[in-house]
Amino acid sequence: MTQVRAPLVGAAVRGEFPICERSTYLNSCSQGALSRRVRRAYEEYLDGWDEHGAAWEHWVERAEAARAAFARLLHAEPAELAVTTSVSQGVSGIVSALPFAAGERTRIVVSEYEFPTVGQIAHAQELRGAEVVHVRPERDGSIPVERFAAAIDERTALVCCTTVSYRTGHRQDVAAVARLAHERGALCLADSYQAVGSVDLDVRALGVDFVTGGTVKYLLASAGLGFLYVRRELLERLLPTQTGWFADEDIFQMDISDYSPAADARRFDAGTPPVPNIYAGLAGMALVEEAGVPAIEEHVRELTALLIDGLDELGATVVTPRDPARRGALVCVRSTDVGRLVEELRGERILVSMRDDNLRIALHLYNTEDDVDAVLGALRARRRLLA
Ligand SMILES: Cc1ncc(COP(=O)(O)O)c(C=O)c1O
């Protein structure tokens, strides 16, 4: 008889995350919880360093393992993935490959929900001749595809459409925006930091050209490791001028006489890989893969539905869309004094975060209905701080 394995979510994985024994951890949109496994991975890195000194061959192999793990999570090929230290590195790499010169496409379209780094990097390209066009939301916080349609034209080089808004929890219709960008000859980037690990992302189904993110949040690891997916068909024509020796076609040739980038997406790597973060990242991603992103997504969808129902009962203003297809793992609630609310919840060991006037409650594989009940109970007692 085949045994049906219970999904590795909720109570089944909580023991891996010591913080869940002490706190109601609802802050994965800022930083995923530390697991025993990720802590051990750091120790393993230190032990190896202590034992072998410079284990470069092994460390480079670990970087390749991270590339492969990112590829699996996105349903892409490892040759389409660059291993970066941050989203910022990935986005800077992309724009460094775009000319923005007279006679070329010079516009970058950015949605209102881009993370600051994306908007700032776009505006930095004004120094190179680019022009930035912002796409603003409707009053209800959504950004309909028509708004992108009004902003994208034959002058557009790149459209930046984040998958899930870090400010409101809106999930954008990346596939529709990518289609639109392509119809008009532009490229499309989806910063998916707030999605990867909690939303099953299939780069082919999305049809985007670039996807970026990192390991700090739903991939359960630490700062200093990210990825950039580049659609295979684009690689030949994109030559990043932001580069480094780990992007060279032959890293160990140590040749200073020319620029010869790798043929695959490694051309978007840069300097020495962030080895300790790679150890942590591999451990975090292994946990996510063992649970399975579709199972995590389903678990999170059930918990967010319970949370939103409870918030509705409290008469709270939920900023995040109710339609499960239009949200990810983040639920945002309007507050009259969000700084105070976050602090008061912290006093009850309920860890959440804030952006603008919104309380951010983020659910992940280790959360349970008890966590949802705990935060709803604490909010019920502070109804005065909800708008
Ligand atoms: C949507 C999104 N993009 C990017 C980042 C971070 O960018 P970077 O890796 O460059 O620090 C974050 C959070 O830190 C984020 O929420």
mmCIF file of N, CA and C and ligand atoms in Angstrom, residues 86-88 115 117 162 166 191 193-194 217, ligand 1:
data_model
loop_
_atom_site.group_PDB
_atom_site.id
_atom_site.type_symbol
_atom_site.label_atom_id
_atom_site.label_comp_id
_atom_site.label_asym_id
_atom_site.label_seq_id
_atom_site.Cartn_x
_atom_site.Cartn_y
_atom_site.Cartn_z
ATOM 1 N N SER A 86 22.047 40.290 -4.868
ATOM 2 C CA SER A 86 20.820 41.039 -4.557
ATOM 3 C C SER A 86 20.006 41.234 -5.825
ATOM 4 N N VAL A 87 18.768 41.659 -5.622
ATOM 5 C CA VAL A 87 17.933 42.090 -6.755
ATOM 6 C C VAL A 87 18.611 43.286 -7.434
ATOM 7 N N SER A 88 19.158 44.162 -6.622
ATOM 8 C CA SER A 88 19.803 45.368 -7.176
ATOM 9 C C SER A 88 20.877 44.988 -8.190
ATOM 10 N N PHE A 115 9.824 47.754 -5.922
ATOM 11 C CA PHE A 115 10.627 48.011 -4.733
ATOM 12 C C PHE A 115 11.509 49.230 -5.032
ATOM 13 N N THR A 117 14.519 49.917 -4.940
ATOM 14 C CA THR A 117 15.754 49.690 -5.696
ATOM 15 C C THR A 117 15.494 49.694 -7.206
ATOM 16 N N THR A 162 6.445 44.222 -10.853
ATOM 17 C CA THR A 162 6.720 43.310 -9.743
ATOM 18 C C THR A 162 5.565 42.310 -9.598
ATOM 19 N N TYR A 166 5.143 44.650 -2.338
ATOM 20 C CA TYR A 166 5.608 44.586 -0.940
ATOM 21 C C TYR A 166 4.839 45.577 -0.074
ATOM 22 N N ASP A 191 10.144 41.523 -10.796
ATOM 23 C CA ASP A 191 10.798 41.342 -9.490
ATOM 24 C C ASP A 191 9.849 40.474 -8.673
ATOM 25 N N TYR A 193 10.502 38.898 -5.655
ATOM 26 C CA TYR A 193 11.003 38.628 -4.298
ATOM 27 C C TYR A 193 9.865 38.262 -3.349
ATOM 28 N N GLN A 194 8.717 38.930 -3.492
ATOM 29 C CA GLN A 194 7.603 38.684 -2.573
ATOM 30 C C GLN A 194 6.759 37.475 -2.995
ATOM 31 N N LYS A 217 13.507 36.085 2.053
ATOM 32 C CA LYS A 217 12.119 36.039 2.536
ATOM 33 C C LYS A 217 11.568 34.608 2.488
HETATM 34 C C1 LIG B 1 9.972 43.161 -3.945
HETATM 35 C C2 LIG B 1 11.370 43.333 -3.398
HETATM 36 N N1 LIG B 1 12.395 43.543 -4.236
HETATM 37 C C3 LIG B 1 13.646 43.700 -3.811
HETATM 38 C C4 LIG B 1 13.951 43.649 -2.466
HETATM 39 C C5 LIG B 1 15.361 43.800 -2.001
HETATM 40 O O1 LIG B 1 16.278 44.119 -3.014
HETATM 41 P P1 LIG B 1 17.823 43.816 -2.819
HETATM 42 O O2 LIG B 1 18.012 42.328 -2.912
HETATM 43 O O3 LIG B 1 18.490 44.555 -3.891
HETATM 44 O O4 LIG B 1 18.189 44.329 -1.456
HETATM 45 C C6 LIG B 1 12.902 43.435 -1.537
HETATM 46 C C7 LIG B 1 13.091 43.354 -0.072
HETATM 47 O O5 LIG B 1 14.053 43.530 0.563
HETATM 48 C C8 LIG B 1 11.592 43.277 -2.026
HETATM 49 O O6 LIG B 1 10.559 43.075 -1.188
#
